[in-house]
Amino acid sequence: ADGELVQYHYGLKDLVTILFYIFIAIILHAVVQEYALDKINRRLHLSKVKHSKFNESGQLVAFHLTSVIWCLYVVVTEGYISNPRSLWENYPHVYLPYQVKFFYLCQLAYWLHALPELYFQKVRKEEIPRQLRCIALYLLHIAGAYLLNLTRLGLILLLLQYLAEFFFHMARLVYFTDENNEKLFNVWAVVFVVTRLFTLTLYILVIGFGLPRVESQALDPERGNFFSFLFNNILFRMSVLLLVCLFQASVMWRFIHFQLRRWREYWNEQSSRKRAAAAAAGTRQQTKLLKRDSGYHENGVVKAENGTSPRTKKLKSP
């Protein structure tokens, strides 16, 4: 009412808020599973392996779509896209608007709720290490951006990451319903490459040019300044950028390897289908030739080439 802008800082009470929203996330997870995914699964009659992957992708499609829309709304209303310099200006960004803080708390709550869901969903033992690694990476990056006051940069990176993940899991859902439909995987491939390029460009822009120009370059944990004095050192800055480039290169290498394997399997399948079709056509042609060689039909009776019947005549007894 007084026109004051209320901003927030992180603290121990965030743990209570995160715990509350963990229970909310578990309830929403169960609602999506029961009223959407289970009904679709009963119609598709998937195997156990595909059933588990379908449930995983279905849950993540709902989460990533919601997060992309929400994150895009936050970065647009806060002006982070229209003014890229705001990503590093006035660092450290200790005090957060309500919607930014609430978004980060909900993100942490969702990925923490995924840990008990591994038990509730009866995930196969072979899938648990991969999912634990994914959950740990998301928690590490989101909590790191939140606690180290890099929330603005973290929002843009999450938007790019969730956009690529949404198309990937959407492509998997479409593939499970129709195994011949892989067009959405091609869309995901394009989106993945574009988001990786934007991510790398953003890292170089913020780490290489933005943070070194911050006015306050002294280490001040009380004010939340953890990085400015480090990025003022060109050797440290170049080392960080080199690590970022190597990590993105490893991600792209795995992506290219996956695409090459996928295309190789596709062409092998197409070639096997062509060979099977050619073999079937050859069999039909050979059958026709055998029928022609055995004789011809005349008034419904098979005749040999000399006009005589191929059947042996029975001699009548005198």
PDB file of C-alpha atoms in Angstrom, residues 65-303:
ATOM      1  CA  LEU A  65       6.247 -27.455 -19.441  1.00  0.00           C
ATOM      2  CA  THR A  66       5.085 -25.779 -16.222  1.00  0.00           C
ATOM      3  CA  SER A  67       8.628 -24.691 -15.355  1.00  0.00           C
ATOM      4  CA  VAL A  68       9.326 -23.281 -18.835  1.00  0.00           C
ATOM      5  CA  ILE A  69       6.156 -21.170 -18.801  1.00  0.00           C
ATOM      6  CA  TRP A  70       6.753 -20.038 -15.218  1.00  0.00           C
ATOM      7  CA  CYS A  71      10.465 -19.294 -15.739  1.00  0.00           C
ATOM      8  CA  LEU A  72       9.778 -17.408 -18.982  1.00  0.00           C
ATOM      9  CA  TYR A  73       7.180 -15.281 -17.195  1.00  0.00           C
ATOM     10  CA  VAL A  74       9.646 -14.476 -14.399  1.00  0.00           C
ATOM     11  CA  VAL A  75      12.567 -13.490 -16.652  1.00  0.00           C
ATOM     12  CA  VAL A  76      10.300 -11.361 -18.875  1.00  0.00           C
ATOM     13  CA  THR A  77       8.565  -9.514 -16.038  1.00  0.00           C
ATOM     14  CA  GLU A  78      11.857  -8.956 -14.203  1.00  0.00           C
ATOM     15  CA  GLY A  79      13.512  -7.648 -17.383  1.00  0.00           C
ATOM     16  CA  TYR A  80      16.382 -10.137 -17.486  1.00  0.00           C
ATOM     17  CA  ILE A  81      15.922 -10.843 -21.211  1.00  0.00           C
ATOM     18  CA  SER A  82      15.341  -7.258 -22.356  1.00  0.00           C
ATOM     19  CA  ASN A  83      18.372  -6.092 -20.353  1.00  0.00           C
ATOM     20  CA  PRO A  84      21.104  -8.784 -20.412  1.00  0.00           C
ATOM     21  CA  ARG A  85      23.459  -6.556 -18.415  1.00  0.00           C
ATOM     22  CA  SER A  86      21.178  -7.049 -15.405  1.00  0.00           C
ATOM     23  CA  LEU A  87      22.549 -10.592 -15.144  1.00  0.00           C
ATOM     24  CA  TRP A  88      25.787  -9.259 -13.637  1.00  0.00           C
ATOM     25  CA  GLU A  89      25.083  -5.630 -12.761  1.00  0.00           C
ATOM     26  CA  ASN A  90      24.903  -4.853  -9.028  1.00  0.00           C
ATOM     27  CA  TYR A  91      26.276  -8.284  -8.140  1.00  0.00           C
ATOM     28  CA  PRO A  92      25.803  -9.845  -5.602  1.00  0.00           C
ATOM     29  CA  HIS A  93      22.037 -10.169  -6.024  1.00  0.00           C
ATOM     30  CA  VAL A  94      21.401 -10.883  -2.366  1.00  0.00           C
ATOM     31  CA  TYR A  95      17.798  -9.698  -2.160  1.00  0.00           C
ATOM     32  CA  LEU A  96      15.290 -11.382  -4.438  1.00  0.00           C
ATOM     33  CA  PRO A  97      11.797 -10.506  -5.644  1.00  0.00           C
ATOM     34  CA  TYR A  98       9.080 -12.777  -4.297  1.00  0.00           C
ATOM     35  CA  GLN A  99       8.464 -14.647  -7.558  1.00  0.00           C
ATOM     36  CA  VAL A 100      12.175 -15.396  -8.045  1.00  0.00           C
ATOM     37  CA  LYS A 101      12.589 -16.752  -4.518  1.00  0.00           C
ATOM     38  CA  PHE A 102       9.367 -18.764  -4.736  1.00  0.00           C
ATOM     39  CA  PHE A 103      10.446 -20.262  -8.072  1.00  0.00           C
ATOM     40  CA  TYR A 104      13.757 -21.466  -6.631  1.00  0.00           C
ATOM     41  CA  LEU A 105      12.130 -22.950  -3.542  1.00  0.00           C
ATOM     42  CA  CYS A 106       9.612 -24.848  -5.674  1.00  0.00           C
ATOM     43  CA  GLN A 107      12.398 -26.134  -7.925  1.00  0.00           C
ATOM     44  CA  LEU A 108      14.354 -27.443  -4.940  1.00  0.00           C
ATOM     45  CA  ALA A 109      11.189 -29.006  -3.516  1.00  0.00           C
ATOM     46  CA  TYR A 110      10.398 -30.809  -6.766  1.00  0.00           C
ATOM     47  CA  TRP A 111      13.828 -32.385  -7.185  1.00  0.00           C
ATOM     48  CA  LEU A 112      13.950 -33.360  -3.515  1.00  0.00           C
ATOM     49  CA  HIS A 113      10.529 -34.988  -3.826  1.00  0.00           C
ATOM     50  CA  ALA A 114      11.929 -37.092  -6.680  1.00  0.00           C
ATOM     51  CA  LEU A 115      14.019 -39.051  -4.144  1.00  0.00           C
ATOM     52  CA  PRO A 116      11.097 -40.708  -2.292  1.00  0.00           C
ATOM     53  CA  GLU A 117       9.294 -41.090  -5.618  1.00  0.00           C
ATOM     54  CA  LEU A 118      11.962 -43.593  -6.642  1.00  0.00           C
ATOM     55  CA  TYR A 119      10.489 -45.861  -3.971  1.00  0.00           C
ATOM     56  CA  PHE A 120       6.838 -44.970  -4.524  1.00  0.00           C
ATOM     57  CA  GLN A 121       7.081 -45.565  -8.281  1.00  0.00           C
ATOM     58  CA  LYS A 122       8.991 -48.847  -7.800  1.00  0.00           C
ATOM     59  CA  VAL A 123      11.728 -47.797 -10.208  1.00  0.00           C
ATOM     60  CA  ARG A 124      13.865 -50.665 -11.492  1.00  0.00           C
ATOM     61  CA  LYS A 125      17.288 -51.060  -9.870  1.00  0.00           C
ATOM     62  CA  GLU A 126      19.015 -50.537 -13.215  1.00  0.00           C
ATOM     63  CA  GLU A 127      17.417 -47.101 -13.576  1.00  0.00           C
ATOM     64  CA  ILE A 128      18.097 -45.835 -10.033  1.00  0.00           C
ATOM     65  CA  PRO A 129      21.780 -44.756 -10.516  1.00  0.00           C
ATOM     66  CA  ARG A 130      20.923 -42.734 -13.642  1.00  0.00           C
ATOM     67  CA  GLN A 131      18.000 -40.987 -11.975  1.00  0.00           C
ATOM     68  CA  LEU A 132      19.982 -40.301  -8.796  1.00  0.00           C
ATOM     69  CA  ARG A 133      22.745 -38.727 -10.878  1.00  0.00           C
ATOM     70  CA  CYS A 134      20.218 -36.525 -12.697  1.00  0.00           C
ATOM     71  CA  ILE A 135      18.540 -35.436  -9.428  1.00  0.00           C
ATOM     72  CA  ALA A 136      21.894 -34.674  -7.797  1.00  0.00           C
ATOM     73  CA  LEU A 137      23.048 -32.520 -10.719  1.00  0.00           C
ATOM     74  CA  TYR A 138      19.846 -30.493 -10.740  1.00  0.00           C
ATOM     75  CA  LEU A 139      19.955 -29.977  -6.963  1.00  0.00           C
ATOM     76  CA  LEU A 140      23.623 -28.981  -7.096  1.00  0.00           C
ATOM     77  CA  HIS A 141      23.122 -26.362  -9.809  1.00  0.00           C
ATOM     78  CA  ILE A 142      19.858 -24.923  -8.491  1.00  0.00           C
ATOM     79  CA  ALA A 143      21.048 -24.753  -4.869  1.00  0.00           C
ATOM     80  CA  GLY A 144      24.399 -23.349  -6.001  1.00  0.00           C
ATOM     81  CA  ALA A 145      22.778 -20.535  -7.993  1.00  0.00           C
ATOM     82  CA  TYR A 146      20.422 -19.796  -5.072  1.00  0.00           C
ATOM     83  CA  LEU A 147      23.020 -19.767  -2.291  1.00  0.00           C
ATOM     84  CA  LEU A 148      25.819 -18.068  -4.260  1.00  0.00           C
ATOM     85  CA  ASN A 149      23.544 -15.219  -5.409  1.00  0.00           C
ATOM     86  CA  LEU A 150      23.650 -16.153  -9.096  1.00  0.00           C
ATOM     87  CA  THR A 151      19.883 -16.440  -9.344  1.00  0.00           C
ATOM     88  CA  ARG A 152      19.508 -14.341 -12.503  1.00  0.00           C
ATOM     89  CA  LEU A 153      22.011 -16.380 -14.457  1.00  0.00           C
ATOM     90  CA  GLY A 154      20.494 -19.559 -13.027  1.00  0.00           C
ATOM     91  CA  LEU A 155      17.014 -18.615 -14.276  1.00  0.00           C
ATOM     92  CA  ILE A 156      18.174 -18.238 -17.885  1.00  0.00           C
ATOM     93  CA  LEU A 157      20.165 -21.469 -17.763  1.00  0.00           C
ATOM     94  CA  LEU A 158      17.212 -23.374 -16.287  1.00  0.00           C
ATOM     95  CA  LEU A 159      14.935 -21.988 -18.994  1.00  0.00           C
ATOM     96  CA  LEU A 160      17.263 -23.260 -21.731  1.00  0.00           C
ATOM     97  CA  GLN A 161      17.789 -26.637 -20.057  1.00  0.00           C
ATOM     98  CA  TYR A 162      14.090 -27.257 -19.366  1.00  0.00           C
ATOM     99  CA  LEU A 163      13.152 -26.288 -22.924  1.00  0.00           C
ATOM    100  CA  ALA A 164      15.450 -28.943 -24.400  1.00  0.00           C
ATOM    101  CA  GLU A 165      14.342 -31.542 -21.838  1.00  0.00           C
ATOM    102  CA  PHE A 166      10.678 -30.875 -22.590  1.00  0.00           C
ATOM    103  CA  PHE A 167      11.108 -31.682 -26.286  1.00  0.00           C
ATOM    104  CA  PHE A 168      13.138 -34.806 -25.495  1.00  0.00           C
ATOM    105  CA  HIS A 169      10.575 -36.324 -23.135  1.00  0.00           C
ATOM    106  CA  MET A 170       7.715 -35.261 -25.400  1.00  0.00           C
ATOM    107  CA  ALA A 171       9.448 -37.087 -28.265  1.00  0.00           C
ATOM    108  CA  ARG A 172       9.733 -40.197 -26.084  1.00  0.00           C
ATOM    109  CA  LEU A 173       6.014 -40.108 -25.290  1.00  0.00           C
ATOM    110  CA  VAL A 174       5.123 -39.839 -28.972  1.00  0.00           C
ATOM    111  CA  TYR A 175       7.551 -42.666 -29.783  1.00  0.00           C
ATOM    112  CA  PHE A 176       5.933 -44.970 -27.204  1.00  0.00           C
ATOM    113  CA  THR A 177       2.503 -44.381 -28.741  1.00  0.00           C
ATOM    114  CA  ASP A 178       3.789 -44.848 -32.319  1.00  0.00           C
ATOM    115  CA  GLU A 179       7.248 -46.378 -32.796  1.00  0.00           C
ATOM    116  CA  ASN A 180       7.356 -45.277 -36.445  1.00  0.00           C
ATOM    117  CA  ASN A 181       6.986 -41.605 -35.500  1.00  0.00           C
ATOM    118  CA  GLU A 182      10.414 -40.143 -34.686  1.00  0.00           C
ATOM    119  CA  LYS A 183       9.968 -36.676 -36.166  1.00  0.00           C
ATOM    120  CA  LEU A 184       9.864 -35.002 -32.759  1.00  0.00           C
ATOM    121  CA  PHE A 185      13.324 -36.392 -31.982  1.00  0.00           C
ATOM    122  CA  ASN A 186      14.624 -34.316 -34.905  1.00  0.00           C
ATOM    123  CA  VAL A 187      12.982 -31.222 -33.399  1.00  0.00           C
ATOM    124  CA  TRP A 188      14.588 -32.029 -30.062  1.00  0.00           C
ATOM    125  CA  ALA A 189      17.997 -32.393 -31.752  1.00  0.00           C
ATOM    126  CA  VAL A 190      17.743 -28.886 -33.227  1.00  0.00           C
ATOM    127  CA  VAL A 191      16.525 -27.371 -29.952  1.00  0.00           C
ATOM    128  CA  PHE A 192      19.278 -29.150 -28.009  1.00  0.00           C
ATOM    129  CA  VAL A 193      22.057 -27.780 -30.222  1.00  0.00           C
ATOM    130  CA  VAL A 194      20.614 -24.243 -30.136  1.00  0.00           C
ATOM    131  CA  THR A 195      20.240 -24.265 -26.336  1.00  0.00           C
ATOM    132  CA  ARG A 196      23.820 -25.551 -25.918  1.00  0.00           C
ATOM    133  CA  LEU A 197      25.116 -22.696 -28.068  1.00  0.00           C
ATOM    134  CA  PHE A 198      23.094 -20.147 -26.093  1.00  0.00           C
ATOM    135  CA  THR A 199      24.305 -21.664 -22.811  1.00  0.00           C
ATOM    136  CA  LEU A 200      27.944 -21.460 -23.832  1.00  0.00           C
ATOM    137  CA  THR A 201      27.500 -17.902 -25.110  1.00  0.00           C
ATOM    138  CA  LEU A 202      25.837 -16.894 -21.858  1.00  0.00           C
ATOM    139  CA  TYR A 203      28.653 -18.364 -19.765  1.00  0.00           C
ATOM    140  CA  ILE A 204      31.275 -16.503 -21.797  1.00  0.00           C
ATOM    141  CA  LEU A 205      29.304 -13.256 -21.617  1.00  0.00           C
ATOM    142  CA  VAL A 206      28.723 -13.342 -17.852  1.00  0.00           C
ATOM    143  CA  ILE A 207      31.972 -14.940 -16.656  1.00  0.00           C
ATOM    144  CA  GLY A 208      34.324 -13.495 -19.263  1.00  0.00           C
ATOM    145  CA  PHE A 209      32.979  -9.938 -19.536  1.00  0.00           C
ATOM    146  CA  GLY A 210      30.289  -9.295 -16.926  1.00  0.00           C
ATOM    147  CA  LEU A 211      31.494 -10.311 -13.464  1.00  0.00           C
ATOM    148  CA  PRO A 212      35.046  -8.911 -13.908  1.00  0.00           C
ATOM    149  CA  ARG A 213      33.507  -5.433 -14.357  1.00  0.00           C
ATOM    150  CA  VAL A 214      31.612  -5.495 -11.054  1.00  0.00           C
ATOM    151  CA  GLU A 215      32.539  -2.492  -8.916  1.00  0.00           C
ATOM    152  CA  SER A 216      32.951  -4.403  -5.637  1.00  0.00           C
ATOM    153  CA  GLN A 217      35.852  -6.822  -6.234  1.00  0.00           C
ATOM    154  CA  ALA A 218      36.625  -7.739  -2.615  1.00  0.00           C
ATOM    155  CA  LEU A 219      35.635 -11.010  -0.957  1.00  0.00           C
ATOM    156  CA  ASP A 220      32.680 -10.198   1.289  1.00  0.00           C
ATOM    157  CA  PRO A 221      30.656 -13.280   2.346  1.00  0.00           C
ATOM    158  CA  GLU A 222      28.439 -11.171   4.597  1.00  0.00           C
ATOM    159  CA  ARG A 223      27.231  -9.217   1.558  1.00  0.00           C
ATOM    160  CA  GLY A 224      27.138 -12.373  -0.541  1.00  0.00           C
ATOM    161  CA  ASN A 225      30.092 -11.469  -2.766  1.00  0.00           C
ATOM    162  CA  PHE A 226      31.843 -14.780  -3.474  1.00  0.00           C
ATOM    163  CA  PHE A 227      33.159 -14.503  -7.030  1.00  0.00           C
ATOM    164  CA  SER A 228      34.022 -10.976  -8.098  1.00  0.00           C
ATOM    165  CA  PHE A 229      37.563 -10.975  -6.743  1.00  0.00           C
ATOM    166  CA  LEU A 230      38.228 -14.362  -8.353  1.00  0.00           C
ATOM    167  CA  PHE A 231      36.982 -13.381 -11.793  1.00  0.00           C
ATOM    168  CA  ASN A 232      39.138 -10.265 -11.672  1.00  0.00           C
ATOM    169  CA  ASN A 233      42.093 -12.658 -12.044  1.00  0.00           C
ATOM    170  CA  ILE A 234      42.449 -13.398 -15.742  1.00  0.00           C
ATOM    171  CA  LEU A 235      44.107 -16.784 -15.115  1.00  0.00           C
ATOM    172  CA  PHE A 236      41.228 -17.990 -12.943  1.00  0.00           C
ATOM    173  CA  ARG A 237      38.693 -16.572 -15.384  1.00  0.00           C
ATOM    174  CA  MET A 238      40.244 -18.365 -18.345  1.00  0.00           C
ATOM    175  CA  SER A 239      40.464 -21.610 -16.346  1.00  0.00           C
ATOM    176  CA  VAL A 240      36.752 -21.466 -15.530  1.00  0.00           C
ATOM    177  CA  LEU A 241      35.845 -20.711 -19.131  1.00  0.00           C
ATOM    178  CA  LEU A 242      38.030 -23.614 -20.289  1.00  0.00           C
ATOM    179  CA  LEU A 243      36.252 -25.993 -17.900  1.00  0.00           C
ATOM    180  CA  VAL A 244      32.877 -24.744 -19.096  1.00  0.00           C
ATOM    181  CA  CYS A 245      33.861 -25.243 -22.743  1.00  0.00           C
ATOM    182  CA  LEU A 246      35.178 -28.742 -22.034  1.00  0.00           C
ATOM    183  CA  PHE A 247      31.987 -29.694 -20.217  1.00  0.00           C
ATOM    184  CA  GLN A 248      29.796 -28.402 -23.039  1.00  0.00           C
ATOM    185  CA  ALA A 249      32.024 -30.189 -25.554  1.00  0.00           C
ATOM    186  CA  SER A 250      31.588 -33.480 -23.661  1.00  0.00           C
ATOM    187  CA  VAL A 251      27.810 -32.977 -23.650  1.00  0.00           C
ATOM    188  CA  MET A 252      27.831 -32.323 -27.398  1.00  0.00           C
ATOM    189  CA  TRP A 253      30.052 -35.355 -28.006  1.00  0.00           C
ATOM    190  CA  ARG A 254      27.595 -37.636 -26.178  1.00  0.00           C
ATOM    191  CA  PHE A 255      24.758 -36.058 -28.131  1.00  0.00           C
ATOM    192  CA  ILE A 256      26.518 -36.590 -31.490  1.00  0.00           C
ATOM    193  CA  HIS A 257      27.370 -40.174 -30.547  1.00  0.00           C
ATOM    194  CA  PHE A 258      23.720 -40.796 -29.647  1.00  0.00           C
ATOM    195  CA  GLN A 259      22.519 -39.310 -32.934  1.00  0.00           C
ATOM    196  CA  LEU A 260      24.994 -41.338 -34.997  1.00  0.00           C
ATOM    197  CA  ARG A 261      23.941 -44.547 -33.262  1.00  0.00           C
ATOM    198  CA  ARG A 262      20.286 -43.671 -33.782  1.00  0.00           C
ATOM    199  CA  TRP A 263      20.777 -42.941 -37.498  1.00  0.00           C
ATOM    200  CA  ARG A 264      22.834 -46.126 -37.923  1.00  0.00           C
ATOM    201  CA  GLU A 265      20.076 -48.190 -36.349  1.00  0.00           C
ATOM    202  CA  TYR A 266      17.519 -46.448 -38.557  1.00  0.00           C
ATOM    203  CA  TRP A 267      19.417 -47.139 -41.784  1.00  0.00           C
ATOM    204  CA  ASN A 268      20.089 -50.744 -40.756  1.00  0.00           C
ATOM    205  CA  GLU A 269      16.398 -51.199 -40.144  1.00  0.00           C
ATOM    206  CA  GLN A 270      15.533 -49.644 -43.495  1.00  0.00           C
ATOM    207  CA  SER A 271      18.062 -51.808 -45.335  1.00  0.00           C
ATOM    208  CA  SER A 272      16.780 -54.970 -43.626  1.00  0.00           C
ATOM    209  CA  ARG A 273      13.245 -54.051 -44.647  1.00  0.00           C
ATOM    210  CA  LYS A 274      14.359 -53.560 -48.256  1.00  0.00           C
ATOM    211  CA  ARG A 275      16.170 -56.905 -48.246  1.00  0.00           C
ATOM    212  CA  ALA A 276      13.096 -58.618 -46.809  1.00  0.00           C
ATOM    213  CA  ALA A 277      10.878 -56.978 -49.435  1.00  0.00           C
ATOM    214  CA  ALA A 278      13.286 -57.979 -52.214  1.00  0.00           C
ATOM    215  CA  ALA A 279      13.423 -61.551 -50.916  1.00  0.00           C
ATOM    216  CA  ALA A 280       9.626 -61.709 -50.769  1.00  0.00           C
ATOM    217  CA  ALA A 281       9.376 -60.364 -54.323  1.00  0.00           C
ATOM    218  CA  GLY A 282      11.939 -62.921 -55.527  1.00  0.00           C
ATOM    219  CA  THR A 283       9.995 -65.730 -53.859  1.00  0.00           C
ATOM    220  CA  ARG A 284       6.792 -64.663 -55.567  1.00  0.00           C
ATOM    221  CA  GLN A 285       8.572 -64.444 -58.942  1.00  0.00           C
ATOM    222  CA  GLN A 286      10.085 -67.886 -58.478  1.00  0.00           C
ATOM    223  CA  THR A 287       6.668 -69.337 -57.610  1.00  0.00           C
ATOM    224  CA  LYS A 288       5.207 -67.899 -60.799  1.00  0.00           C
ATOM    225  CA  LEU A 289       8.033 -69.390 -62.872  1.00  0.00           C
ATOM    226  CA  LEU A 290       7.531 -72.803 -61.303  1.00  0.00           C
ATOM    227  CA  LYS A 291       3.836 -72.707 -62.174  1.00  0.00           C
ATOM    228  CA  ARG A 292       4.659 -71.824 -65.767  1.00  0.00           C
ATOM    229  CA  ASP A 293       7.219 -74.631 -66.082  1.00  0.00           C
ATOM    230  CA  SER A 294       4.877 -77.296 -64.720  1.00  0.00           C
ATOM    231  CA  GLY A 295       2.330 -76.752 -67.519  1.00  0.00           C
ATOM    232  CA  TYR A 296      -0.684 -74.715 -68.410  1.00  0.00           C
ATOM    233  CA  HIS A 297      -4.369 -74.720 -67.587  1.00  0.00           C
ATOM    234  CA  GLU A 298      -6.983 -75.658 -70.135  1.00  0.00           C
ATOM    235  CA  ASN A 299     -10.638 -75.785 -69.081  1.00  0.00           C
ATOM    236  CA  GLY A 300      -9.601 -76.073 -65.445  1.00  0.00           C
ATOM    237  CA  VAL A 301      -7.255 -79.015 -66.124  1.00  0.00           C
ATOM    238  CA  VAL A 302      -3.467 -78.730 -65.936  1.00  0.00           C
ATOM    239  CA  LYS A 303      -1.899 -79.775 -69.249  1.00  0.00           C
TER     240      LYS A 303
END
